[in-house]
Tab-separated table of C-alpha atoms in Angstrom:
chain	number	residue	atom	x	y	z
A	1	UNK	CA	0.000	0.000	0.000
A	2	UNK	CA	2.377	2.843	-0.930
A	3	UNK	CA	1.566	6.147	-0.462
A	4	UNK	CA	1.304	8.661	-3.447
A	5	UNK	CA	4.634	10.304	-4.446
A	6	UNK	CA	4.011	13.164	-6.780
A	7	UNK	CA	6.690	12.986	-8.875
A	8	UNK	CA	8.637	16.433	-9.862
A	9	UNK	CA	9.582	16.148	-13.086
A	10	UNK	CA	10.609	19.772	-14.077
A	11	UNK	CA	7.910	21.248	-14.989
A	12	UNK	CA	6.736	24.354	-12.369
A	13	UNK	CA	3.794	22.506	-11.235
A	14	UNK	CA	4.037	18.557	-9.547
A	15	UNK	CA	2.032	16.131	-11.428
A	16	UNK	CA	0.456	14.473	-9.113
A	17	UNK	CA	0.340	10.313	-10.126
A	18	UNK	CA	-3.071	8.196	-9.592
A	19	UNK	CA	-1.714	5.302	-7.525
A	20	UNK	CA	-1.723	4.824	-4.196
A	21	UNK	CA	-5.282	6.112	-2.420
A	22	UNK	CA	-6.671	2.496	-1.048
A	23	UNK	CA	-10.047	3.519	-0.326
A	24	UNK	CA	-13.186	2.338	-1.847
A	25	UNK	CA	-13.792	5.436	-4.765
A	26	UNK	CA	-10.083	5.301	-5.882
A	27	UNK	CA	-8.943	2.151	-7.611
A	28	UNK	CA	-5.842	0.862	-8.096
A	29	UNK	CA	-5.668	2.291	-11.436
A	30	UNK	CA	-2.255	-0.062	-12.649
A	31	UNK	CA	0.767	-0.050	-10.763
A	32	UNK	CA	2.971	-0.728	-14.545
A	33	UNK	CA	1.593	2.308	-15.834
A	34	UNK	CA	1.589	5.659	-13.703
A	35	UNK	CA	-1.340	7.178	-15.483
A	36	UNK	CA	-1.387	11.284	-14.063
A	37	UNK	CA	-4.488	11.960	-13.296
A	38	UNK	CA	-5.233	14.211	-16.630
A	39	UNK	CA	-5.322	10.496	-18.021
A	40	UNK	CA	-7.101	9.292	-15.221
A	41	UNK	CA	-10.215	11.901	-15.382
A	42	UNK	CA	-10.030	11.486	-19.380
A	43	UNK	CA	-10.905	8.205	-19.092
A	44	UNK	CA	-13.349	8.907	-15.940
A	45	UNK	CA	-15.215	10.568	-17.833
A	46	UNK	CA	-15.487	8.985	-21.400
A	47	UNK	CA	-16.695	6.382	-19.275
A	48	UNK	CA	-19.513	8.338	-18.187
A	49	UNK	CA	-20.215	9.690	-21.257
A	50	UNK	CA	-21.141	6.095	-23.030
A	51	UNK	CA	-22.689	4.609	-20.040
A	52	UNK	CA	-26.264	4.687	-19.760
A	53	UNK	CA	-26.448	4.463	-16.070
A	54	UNK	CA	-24.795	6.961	-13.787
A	55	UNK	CA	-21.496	5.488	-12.630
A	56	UNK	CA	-19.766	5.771	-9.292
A	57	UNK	CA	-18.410	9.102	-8.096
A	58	UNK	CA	-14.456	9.685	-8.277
A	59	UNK	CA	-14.518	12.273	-5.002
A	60	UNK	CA	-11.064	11.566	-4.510
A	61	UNK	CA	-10.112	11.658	-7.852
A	62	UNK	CA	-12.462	15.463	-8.060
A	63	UNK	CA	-10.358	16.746	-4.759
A	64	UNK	CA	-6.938	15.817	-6.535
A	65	UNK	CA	-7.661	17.820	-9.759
A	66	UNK	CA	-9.212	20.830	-8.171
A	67	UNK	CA	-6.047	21.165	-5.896
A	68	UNK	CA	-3.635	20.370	-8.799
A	69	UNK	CA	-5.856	23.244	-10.709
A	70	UNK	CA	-5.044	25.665	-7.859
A	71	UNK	CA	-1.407	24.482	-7.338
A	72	UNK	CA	-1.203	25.178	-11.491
A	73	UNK	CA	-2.836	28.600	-11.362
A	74	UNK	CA	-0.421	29.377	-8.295
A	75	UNK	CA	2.487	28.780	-9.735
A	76	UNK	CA	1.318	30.571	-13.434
A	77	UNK	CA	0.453	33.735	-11.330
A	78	UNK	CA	3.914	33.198	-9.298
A	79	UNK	CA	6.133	32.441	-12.621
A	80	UNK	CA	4.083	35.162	-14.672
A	81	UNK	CA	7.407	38.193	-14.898
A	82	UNK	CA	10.270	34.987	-15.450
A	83	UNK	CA	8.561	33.712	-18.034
A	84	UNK	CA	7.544	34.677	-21.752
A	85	UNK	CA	4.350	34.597	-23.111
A	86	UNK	CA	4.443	31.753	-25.075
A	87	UNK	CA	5.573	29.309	-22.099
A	88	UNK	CA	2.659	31.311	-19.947
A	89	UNK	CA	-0.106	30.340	-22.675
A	90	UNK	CA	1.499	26.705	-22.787
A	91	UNK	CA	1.062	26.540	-18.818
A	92	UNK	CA	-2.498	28.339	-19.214
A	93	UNK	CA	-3.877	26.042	-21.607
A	94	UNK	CA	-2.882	23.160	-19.658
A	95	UNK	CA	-5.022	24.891	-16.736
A	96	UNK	CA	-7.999	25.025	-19.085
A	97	UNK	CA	-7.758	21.691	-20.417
A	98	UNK	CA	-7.944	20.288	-16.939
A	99	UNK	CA	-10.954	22.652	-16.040
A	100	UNK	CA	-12.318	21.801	-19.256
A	101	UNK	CA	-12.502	18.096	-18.387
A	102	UNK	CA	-13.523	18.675	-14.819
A	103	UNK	CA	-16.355	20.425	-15.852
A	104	UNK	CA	-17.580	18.238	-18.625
A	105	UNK	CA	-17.371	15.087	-16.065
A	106	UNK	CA	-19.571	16.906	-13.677
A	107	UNK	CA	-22.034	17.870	-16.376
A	108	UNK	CA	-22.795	14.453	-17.973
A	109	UNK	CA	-23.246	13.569	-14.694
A	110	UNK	CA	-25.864	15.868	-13.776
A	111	UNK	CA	-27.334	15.612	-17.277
A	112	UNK	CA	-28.156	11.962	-16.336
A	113	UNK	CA	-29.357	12.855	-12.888
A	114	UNK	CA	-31.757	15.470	-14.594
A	115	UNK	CA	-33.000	12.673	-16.898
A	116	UNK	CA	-33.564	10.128	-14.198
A	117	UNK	CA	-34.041	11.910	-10.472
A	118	UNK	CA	-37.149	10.055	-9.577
A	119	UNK	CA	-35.185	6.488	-10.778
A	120	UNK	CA	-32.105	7.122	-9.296
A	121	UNK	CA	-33.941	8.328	-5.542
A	122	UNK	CA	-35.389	5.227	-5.273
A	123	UNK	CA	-32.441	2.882	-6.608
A	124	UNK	CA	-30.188	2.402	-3.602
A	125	UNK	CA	-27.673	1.680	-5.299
A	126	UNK	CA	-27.491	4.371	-7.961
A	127	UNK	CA	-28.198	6.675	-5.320
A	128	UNK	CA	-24.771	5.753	-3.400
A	129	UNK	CA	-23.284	6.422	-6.658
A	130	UNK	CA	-23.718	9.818	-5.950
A	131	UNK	CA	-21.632	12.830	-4.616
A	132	UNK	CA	-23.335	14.269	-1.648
A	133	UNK	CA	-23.924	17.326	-3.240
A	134	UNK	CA	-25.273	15.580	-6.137
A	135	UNK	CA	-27.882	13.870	-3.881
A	136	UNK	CA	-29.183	17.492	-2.725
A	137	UNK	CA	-28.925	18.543	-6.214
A	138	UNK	CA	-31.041	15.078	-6.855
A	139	UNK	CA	-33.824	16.212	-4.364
A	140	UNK	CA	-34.344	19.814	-5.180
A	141	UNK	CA	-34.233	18.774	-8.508
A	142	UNK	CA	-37.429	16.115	-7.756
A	143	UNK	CA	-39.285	18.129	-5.882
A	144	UNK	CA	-38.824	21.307	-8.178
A	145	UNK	CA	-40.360	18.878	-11.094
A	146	UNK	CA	-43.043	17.569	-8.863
A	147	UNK	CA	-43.909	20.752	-8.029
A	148	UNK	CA	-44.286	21.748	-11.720
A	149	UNK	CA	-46.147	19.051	-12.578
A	150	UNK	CA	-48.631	19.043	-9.762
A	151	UNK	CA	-49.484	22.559	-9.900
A	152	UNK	CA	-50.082	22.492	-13.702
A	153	UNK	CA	-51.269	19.006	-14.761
A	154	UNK	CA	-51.957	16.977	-11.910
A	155	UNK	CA	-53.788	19.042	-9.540
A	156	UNK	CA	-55.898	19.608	-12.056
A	157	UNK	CA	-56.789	15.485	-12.318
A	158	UNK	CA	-59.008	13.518	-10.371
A	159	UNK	CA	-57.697	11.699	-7.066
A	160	UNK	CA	-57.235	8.461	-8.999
A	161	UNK	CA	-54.714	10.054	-12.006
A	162	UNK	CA	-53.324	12.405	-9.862
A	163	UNK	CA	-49.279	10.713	-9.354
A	164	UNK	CA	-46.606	11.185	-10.978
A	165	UNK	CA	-45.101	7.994	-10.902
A	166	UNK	CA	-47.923	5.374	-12.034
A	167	UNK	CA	-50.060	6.280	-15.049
A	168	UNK	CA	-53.337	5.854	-12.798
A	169	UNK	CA	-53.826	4.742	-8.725
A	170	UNK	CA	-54.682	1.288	-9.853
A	171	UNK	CA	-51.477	0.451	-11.952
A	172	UNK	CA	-49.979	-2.070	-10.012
A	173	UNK	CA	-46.193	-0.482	-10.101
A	174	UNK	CA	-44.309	2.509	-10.634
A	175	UNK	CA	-44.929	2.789	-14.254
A	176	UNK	CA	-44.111	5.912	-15.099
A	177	UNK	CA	-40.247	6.598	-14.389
A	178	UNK	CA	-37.988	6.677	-16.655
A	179	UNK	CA	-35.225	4.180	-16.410
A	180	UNK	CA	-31.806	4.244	-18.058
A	181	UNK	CA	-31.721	1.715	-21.371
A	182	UNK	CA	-28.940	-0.809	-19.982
A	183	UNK	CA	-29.373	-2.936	-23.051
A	184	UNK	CA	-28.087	-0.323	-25.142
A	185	UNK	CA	-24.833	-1.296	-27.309
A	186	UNK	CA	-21.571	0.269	-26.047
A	187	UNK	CA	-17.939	0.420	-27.539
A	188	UNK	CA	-15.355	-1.476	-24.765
A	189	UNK	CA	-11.878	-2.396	-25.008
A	190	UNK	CA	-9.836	-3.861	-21.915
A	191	UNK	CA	-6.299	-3.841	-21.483
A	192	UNK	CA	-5.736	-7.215	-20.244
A	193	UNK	CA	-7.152	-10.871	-21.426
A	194	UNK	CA	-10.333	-11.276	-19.401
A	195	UNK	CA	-11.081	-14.895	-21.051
A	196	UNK	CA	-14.092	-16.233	-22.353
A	197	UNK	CA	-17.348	-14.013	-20.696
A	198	UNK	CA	-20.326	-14.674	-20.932
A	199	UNK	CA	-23.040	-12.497	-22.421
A	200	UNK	CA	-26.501	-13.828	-21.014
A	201	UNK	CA	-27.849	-16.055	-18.506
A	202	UNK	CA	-28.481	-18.907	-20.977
A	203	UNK	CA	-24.418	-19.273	-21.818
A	204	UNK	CA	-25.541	-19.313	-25.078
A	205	UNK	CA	-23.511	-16.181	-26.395
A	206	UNK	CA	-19.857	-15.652	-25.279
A	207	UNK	CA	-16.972	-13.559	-26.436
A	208	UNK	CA	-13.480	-13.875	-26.158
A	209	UNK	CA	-11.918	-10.483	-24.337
A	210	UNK	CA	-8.317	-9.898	-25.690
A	211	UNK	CA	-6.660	-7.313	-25.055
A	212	UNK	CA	-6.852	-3.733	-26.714
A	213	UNK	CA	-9.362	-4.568	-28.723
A	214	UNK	CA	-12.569	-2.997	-29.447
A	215	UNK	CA	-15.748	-4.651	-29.039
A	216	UNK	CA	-19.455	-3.503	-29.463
A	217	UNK	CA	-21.393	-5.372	-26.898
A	218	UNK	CA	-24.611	-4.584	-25.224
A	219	UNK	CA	-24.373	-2.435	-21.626
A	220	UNK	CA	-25.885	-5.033	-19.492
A	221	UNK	CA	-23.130	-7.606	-19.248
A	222	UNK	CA	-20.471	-5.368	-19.313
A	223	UNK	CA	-21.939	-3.423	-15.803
A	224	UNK	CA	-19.423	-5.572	-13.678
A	225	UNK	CA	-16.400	-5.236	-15.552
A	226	UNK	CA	-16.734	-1.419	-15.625
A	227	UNK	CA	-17.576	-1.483	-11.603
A	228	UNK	CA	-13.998	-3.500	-10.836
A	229	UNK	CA	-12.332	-1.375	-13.939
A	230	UNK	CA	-11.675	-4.279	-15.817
A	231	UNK	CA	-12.925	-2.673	-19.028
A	232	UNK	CA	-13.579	0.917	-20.507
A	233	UNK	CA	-15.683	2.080	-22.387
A	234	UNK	CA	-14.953	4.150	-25.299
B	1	UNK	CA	-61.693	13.263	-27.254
B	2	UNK	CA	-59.839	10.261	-27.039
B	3	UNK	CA	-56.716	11.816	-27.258
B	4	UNK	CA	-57.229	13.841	-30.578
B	5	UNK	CA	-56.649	17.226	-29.044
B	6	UNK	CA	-54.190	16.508	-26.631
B	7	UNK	CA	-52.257	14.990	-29.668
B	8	UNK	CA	-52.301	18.481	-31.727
B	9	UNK	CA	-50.543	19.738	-27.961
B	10	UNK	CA	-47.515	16.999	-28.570
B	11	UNK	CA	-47.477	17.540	-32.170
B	12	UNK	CA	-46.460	21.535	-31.200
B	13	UNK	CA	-43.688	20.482	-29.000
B	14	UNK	CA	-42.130	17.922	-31.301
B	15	UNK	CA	-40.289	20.412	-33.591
B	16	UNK	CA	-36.313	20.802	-33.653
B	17	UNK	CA	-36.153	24.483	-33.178
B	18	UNK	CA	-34.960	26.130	-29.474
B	19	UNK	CA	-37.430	28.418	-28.811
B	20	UNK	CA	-40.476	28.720	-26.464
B	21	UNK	CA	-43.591	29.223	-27.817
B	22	UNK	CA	-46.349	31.029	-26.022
B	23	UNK	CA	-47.903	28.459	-23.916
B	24	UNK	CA	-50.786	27.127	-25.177
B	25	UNK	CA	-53.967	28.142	-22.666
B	26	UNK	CA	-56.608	27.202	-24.593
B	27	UNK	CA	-55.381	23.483	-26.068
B	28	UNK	CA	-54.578	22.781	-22.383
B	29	UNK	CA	-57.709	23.727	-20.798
B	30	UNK	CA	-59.362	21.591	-23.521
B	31	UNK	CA	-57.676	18.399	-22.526
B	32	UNK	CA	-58.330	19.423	-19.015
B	33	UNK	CA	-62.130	19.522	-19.655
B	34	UNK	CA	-61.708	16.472	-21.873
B	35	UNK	CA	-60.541	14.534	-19.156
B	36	UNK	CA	-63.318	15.374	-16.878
B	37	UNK	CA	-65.534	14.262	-19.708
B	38	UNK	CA	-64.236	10.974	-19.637
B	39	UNK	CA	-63.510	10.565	-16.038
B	40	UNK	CA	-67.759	11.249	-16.042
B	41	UNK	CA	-68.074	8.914	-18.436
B	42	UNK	CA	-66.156	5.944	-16.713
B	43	UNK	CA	-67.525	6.973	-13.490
B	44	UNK	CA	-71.209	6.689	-14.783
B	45	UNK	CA	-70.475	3.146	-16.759
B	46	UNK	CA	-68.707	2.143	-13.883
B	47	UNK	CA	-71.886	2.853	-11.539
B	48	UNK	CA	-74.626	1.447	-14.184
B	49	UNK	CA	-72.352	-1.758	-13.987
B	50	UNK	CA	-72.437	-1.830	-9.954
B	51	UNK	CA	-76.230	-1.708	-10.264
B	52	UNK	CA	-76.458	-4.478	-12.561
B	53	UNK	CA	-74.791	-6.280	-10.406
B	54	UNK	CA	-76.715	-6.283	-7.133
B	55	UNK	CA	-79.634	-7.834	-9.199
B	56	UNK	CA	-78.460	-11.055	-10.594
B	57	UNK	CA	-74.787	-12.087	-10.421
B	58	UNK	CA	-73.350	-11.486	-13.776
B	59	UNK	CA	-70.528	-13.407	-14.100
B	60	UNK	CA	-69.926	-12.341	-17.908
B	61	UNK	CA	-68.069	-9.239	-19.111
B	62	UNK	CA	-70.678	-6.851	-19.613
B	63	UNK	CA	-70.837	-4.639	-22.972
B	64	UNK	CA	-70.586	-1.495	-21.282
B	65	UNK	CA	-67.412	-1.884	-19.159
B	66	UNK	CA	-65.604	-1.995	-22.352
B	67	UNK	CA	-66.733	1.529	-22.815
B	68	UNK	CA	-65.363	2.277	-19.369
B	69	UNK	CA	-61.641	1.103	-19.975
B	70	UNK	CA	-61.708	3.056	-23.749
B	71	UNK	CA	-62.069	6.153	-21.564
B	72	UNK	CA	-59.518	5.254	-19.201
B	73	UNK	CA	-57.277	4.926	-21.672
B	74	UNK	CA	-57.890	7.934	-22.875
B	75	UNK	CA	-57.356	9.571	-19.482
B	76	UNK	CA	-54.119	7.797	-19.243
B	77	UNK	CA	-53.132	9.124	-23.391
B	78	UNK	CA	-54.406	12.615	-22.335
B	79	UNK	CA	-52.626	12.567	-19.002
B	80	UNK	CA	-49.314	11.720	-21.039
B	81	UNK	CA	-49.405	14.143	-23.898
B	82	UNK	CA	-50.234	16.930	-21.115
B	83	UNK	CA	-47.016	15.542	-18.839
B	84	UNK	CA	-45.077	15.383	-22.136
B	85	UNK	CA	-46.034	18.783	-23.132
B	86	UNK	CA	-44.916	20.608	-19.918
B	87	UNK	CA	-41.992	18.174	-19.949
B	88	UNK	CA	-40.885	19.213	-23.271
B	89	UNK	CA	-41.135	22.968	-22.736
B	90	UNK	CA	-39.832	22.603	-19.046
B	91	UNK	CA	-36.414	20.599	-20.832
B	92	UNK	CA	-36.158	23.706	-23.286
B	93	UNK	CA	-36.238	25.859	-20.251
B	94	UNK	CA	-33.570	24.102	-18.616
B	95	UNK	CA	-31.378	24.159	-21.710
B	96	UNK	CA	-32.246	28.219	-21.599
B	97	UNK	CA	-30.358	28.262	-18.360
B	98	UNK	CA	-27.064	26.677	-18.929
B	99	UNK	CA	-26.852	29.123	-22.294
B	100	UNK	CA	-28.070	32.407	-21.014
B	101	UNK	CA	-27.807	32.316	-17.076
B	102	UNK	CA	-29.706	32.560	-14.391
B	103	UNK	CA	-32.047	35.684	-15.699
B	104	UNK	CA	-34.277	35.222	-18.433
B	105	UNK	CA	-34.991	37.545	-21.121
B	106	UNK	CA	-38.240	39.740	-20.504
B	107	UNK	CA	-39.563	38.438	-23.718
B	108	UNK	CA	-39.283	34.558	-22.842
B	109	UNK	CA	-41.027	35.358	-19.202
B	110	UNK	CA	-43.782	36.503	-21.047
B	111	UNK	CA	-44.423	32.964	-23.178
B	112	UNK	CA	-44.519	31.147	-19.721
B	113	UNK	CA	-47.425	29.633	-17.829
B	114	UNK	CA	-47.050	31.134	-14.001
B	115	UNK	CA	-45.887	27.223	-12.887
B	116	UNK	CA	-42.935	27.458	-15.500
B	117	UNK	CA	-41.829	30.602	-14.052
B	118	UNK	CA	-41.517	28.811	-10.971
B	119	UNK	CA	-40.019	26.113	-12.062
B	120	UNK	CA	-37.506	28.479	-13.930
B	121	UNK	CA	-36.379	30.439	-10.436
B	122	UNK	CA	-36.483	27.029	-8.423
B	123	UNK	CA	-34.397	24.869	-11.153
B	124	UNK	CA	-32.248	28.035	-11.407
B	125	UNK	CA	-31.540	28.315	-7.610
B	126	UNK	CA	-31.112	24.479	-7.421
B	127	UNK	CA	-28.274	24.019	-10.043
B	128	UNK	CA	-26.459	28.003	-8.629
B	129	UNK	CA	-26.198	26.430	-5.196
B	130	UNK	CA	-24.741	23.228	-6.436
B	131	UNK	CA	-22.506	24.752	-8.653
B	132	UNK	CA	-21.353	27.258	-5.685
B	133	UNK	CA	-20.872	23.985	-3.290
B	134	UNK	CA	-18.011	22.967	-5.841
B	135	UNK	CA	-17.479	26.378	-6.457
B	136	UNK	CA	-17.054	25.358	-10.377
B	137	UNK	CA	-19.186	27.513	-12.813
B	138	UNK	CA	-20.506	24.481	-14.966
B	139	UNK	CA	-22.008	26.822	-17.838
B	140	UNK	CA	-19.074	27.946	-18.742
B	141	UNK	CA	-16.220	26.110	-21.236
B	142	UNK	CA	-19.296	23.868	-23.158
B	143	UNK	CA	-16.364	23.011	-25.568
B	144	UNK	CA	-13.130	22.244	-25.979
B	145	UNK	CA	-10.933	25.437	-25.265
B	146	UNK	CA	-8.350	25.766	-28.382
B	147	UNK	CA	-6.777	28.808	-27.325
B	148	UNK	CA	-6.936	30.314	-23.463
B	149	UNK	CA	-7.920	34.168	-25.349
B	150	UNK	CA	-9.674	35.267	-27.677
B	151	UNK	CA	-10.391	38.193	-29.797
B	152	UNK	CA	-13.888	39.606	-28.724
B	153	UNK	CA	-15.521	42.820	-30.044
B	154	UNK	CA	-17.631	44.444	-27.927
B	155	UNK	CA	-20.849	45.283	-28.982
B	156	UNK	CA	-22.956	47.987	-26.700
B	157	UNK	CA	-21.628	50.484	-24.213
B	158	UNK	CA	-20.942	48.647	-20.820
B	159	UNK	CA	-18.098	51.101	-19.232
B	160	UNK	CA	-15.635	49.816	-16.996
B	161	UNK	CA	-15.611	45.963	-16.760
B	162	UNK	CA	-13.327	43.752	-14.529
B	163	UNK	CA	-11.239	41.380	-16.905
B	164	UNK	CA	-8.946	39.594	-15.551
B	165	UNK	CA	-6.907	41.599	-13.253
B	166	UNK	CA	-7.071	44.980	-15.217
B	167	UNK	CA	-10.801	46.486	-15.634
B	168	UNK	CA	-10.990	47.719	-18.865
B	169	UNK	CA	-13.376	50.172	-20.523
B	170	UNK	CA	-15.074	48.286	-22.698
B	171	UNK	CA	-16.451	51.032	-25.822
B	172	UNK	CA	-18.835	49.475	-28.745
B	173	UNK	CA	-16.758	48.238	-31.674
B	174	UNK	CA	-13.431	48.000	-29.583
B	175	UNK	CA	-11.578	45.095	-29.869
B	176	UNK	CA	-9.742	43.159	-27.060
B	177	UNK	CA	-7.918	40.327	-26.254
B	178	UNK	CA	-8.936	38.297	-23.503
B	179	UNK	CA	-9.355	34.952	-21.427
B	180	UNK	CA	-12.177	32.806	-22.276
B	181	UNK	CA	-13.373	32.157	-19.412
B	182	UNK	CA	-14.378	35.858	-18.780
B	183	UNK	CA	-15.257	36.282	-22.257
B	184	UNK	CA	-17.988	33.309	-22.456
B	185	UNK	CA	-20.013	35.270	-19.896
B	186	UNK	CA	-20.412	38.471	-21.346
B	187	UNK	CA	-20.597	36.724	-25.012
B	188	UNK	CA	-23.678	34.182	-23.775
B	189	UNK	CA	-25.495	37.762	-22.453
B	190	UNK	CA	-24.995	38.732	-26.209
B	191	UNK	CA	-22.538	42.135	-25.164
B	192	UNK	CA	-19.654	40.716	-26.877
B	193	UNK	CA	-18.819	38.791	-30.341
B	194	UNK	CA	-15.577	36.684	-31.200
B	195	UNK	CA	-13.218	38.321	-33.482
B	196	UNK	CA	-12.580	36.491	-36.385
B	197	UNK	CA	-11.094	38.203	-39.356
């Protein structure tokens, strides 16, 4: 269990490595390959961008960047006199890359939560999979939309349509939330030889994982191997 | 009835464009009073059906309850079009936020139904307070950055603005050079253009 060593390598700013962390939201992300975490929240977050569901949240991972992004602006503010303007739009544009990604992971995250609040509320373990923040985000969000909807459609129904979630009171379930598709097809490559996996319950389809290539499979299967990071998805 | 009219409501939703159109009182209230129509209807089938009952025990389907579930259906097809409606516009309104902040223009208010405008302030206040937890602005940077300035021309009067470090007097038709960042803001409130040329 080592401990993170940022390693200097000359540049004014430490780039701080992804291994090391051993708790449950940080994984062991390789220990041949010392992905930086730029790498790291690239891949974070084209992996939220072609899942369906909404995946786990990287807090660690979110508290690393944002201090890196201070430490960077820091030292661009500190270095701005010794240095011309070509190296300070270099070490700028670095800055805004990293922001740039930061910000996109956080918004296809909340895009999803937008699209399925009332799903994810009552899904325990989607619900987990969000930041605390997220989860008040999640509420307001419901009970904004609620709100809306009561006070112009379904106040306006009789007792028995009135809910949002089931089409009428005697539905028997929840039939009206919207679910995430996890059947849908999604690109995935893996770096290491994961063997023959199995696709569906019956054992009847099965595909060979090798490594580096790409594969088109449906979501469904795949939900595992994305939890323990076997696979990404591209 | 049955879901005609609340049908022409869908149909005015389901175009690509980005605006709002004025919200449509009178096709709403129509669907409203449909409904009650054929909640009456059920409700009075439903009740001729009980009667029927207490005489003899009819064990067979009887003609008329098929009546009853055609207008529950339709309740259920005129409850969805109406949800889908306000779900659609409320969507657009959302998308409104993230490109033009967290005032609307006078003109858009105006299209609203009083529950939007609610919805409008209370989605607004929602996503500021999350986005001031992180303390990341999330509208901002939408794509890629290529450079970290740009060339913006400024298009009205706004006097002495705070860019960067420096506040600089912006004048209409001046051109400056500065960080995106800043410049998205003021560009998404339409007050400046990019440069290119």
């Amino acid at each position: 269990m080592d401990s993170g060593n940022g390693s200097e390598d000359g540049t004014p700013w430490g780039r701080g490595d992804g291994q090391g962390d051993d708790d449950d939201n940080n994984r062991d992300w390789g220990l041949k390959d010392i992905p930086n975490d730029v790498e790291v929240l690239k891949r974070v977050w084209r992996n939220e961008k072609s899942a369906p569901e909404i995946l786990a949240y990287e807090s660690l991972l979110v508290e690393r960047v944002q201090e890196q992004i201070a430490n960077m602006e820091e030292n661009i503010l500190a270095a701005a006199e010794s240095l011309d303007d070509m190296m300070l739009s270099i070490f700028e544009m670095d800055v805004n890359r990293l922001m740039f990604l930061l910000r996109a992971y956080l918004r296809v995250r909340l895009s999803k939560i937008d699209k399925f609040a009332l799903h994810v509320m009552r899904t325990a373990d989607l619900w987990d999979r969000l930041s605390p923040q997220e989860q008040e985000y999640a509420s307001k969000f419901v009970d904004v939309l609620s709100k809306h909807m009561h006070d112009s459609v379904l106040g306006k129904l009789e007792k028995e349509y009135e809910s949002m979630m089931k089409q009428a009171a005697s539905s028997e379930e929840n039939d009206m939330i919207v679910e995430p598709n996890l059947d849908t097809y999604v690109f995935c490559r893996s770096k290491t030889a994961l063997g023959t996996f199995q696709l569906d319950d019956k054992g009847d389809e099965t595909v060979d994982m090798m490594p580096n290539d790409l594969y088109i499979l449906r979501y469904r299967p795949v939900r595992n191997l994305i939890e323990t990071d076997r696979i990404e998805l591209v | 009835m049955f879901g005609r009219t609340a049908a022409q409501l869908v149909r005015e939703v389901n175009n690509d464009d980005q605006h709002i159109r004025r919200f449509n009182y009178d096709l709403f209230d129509k669907v409203i009073a449909e409904i009650q129509e054929h909640f009456q209807q059920v409700t009075t089938i439903m009740e001729k059906g009980q009667e029927e009952n207490e005489d003899g025990q009819i064990t067979s389907v009887d003609e008329n309850y098929n009546g009853a579930v055609i207008h529950h259906q339709s309740i259920l097809r005129n409850k969805r079009c109406l949800l889908a409606y306000m779900y659609h516009r409320a969507n657009r309104l959302q998308r409104l936020r993230w490109q033009l902040g967290a005032v609307l223009p006078e003109d858009v208010k105006g299209l609203l139904h009083p529950s939007e405008k609610e919805f409008v302030k209370s989605y607004s206040e929602a996503l500021s307070s999350y986005m001031t937890k992180l303390d990341i602005d999330l509208t901002v940077d939408i794509t890629p950055p290529k450079d970290p300035y740009i060339q913006v021309r400024v298009l009205d009067n706004i006097g002495e603005v705070l860019l960067g470090d420096q506040s600089t007097s912006l004048v209409r038709n001046s051109i400056h050079f500065v960080k995106r960042s800043e410049a998205e803001t003021l560009i998404s409130q339409g007050l400046l253009e990019e440069f290119t040329g």
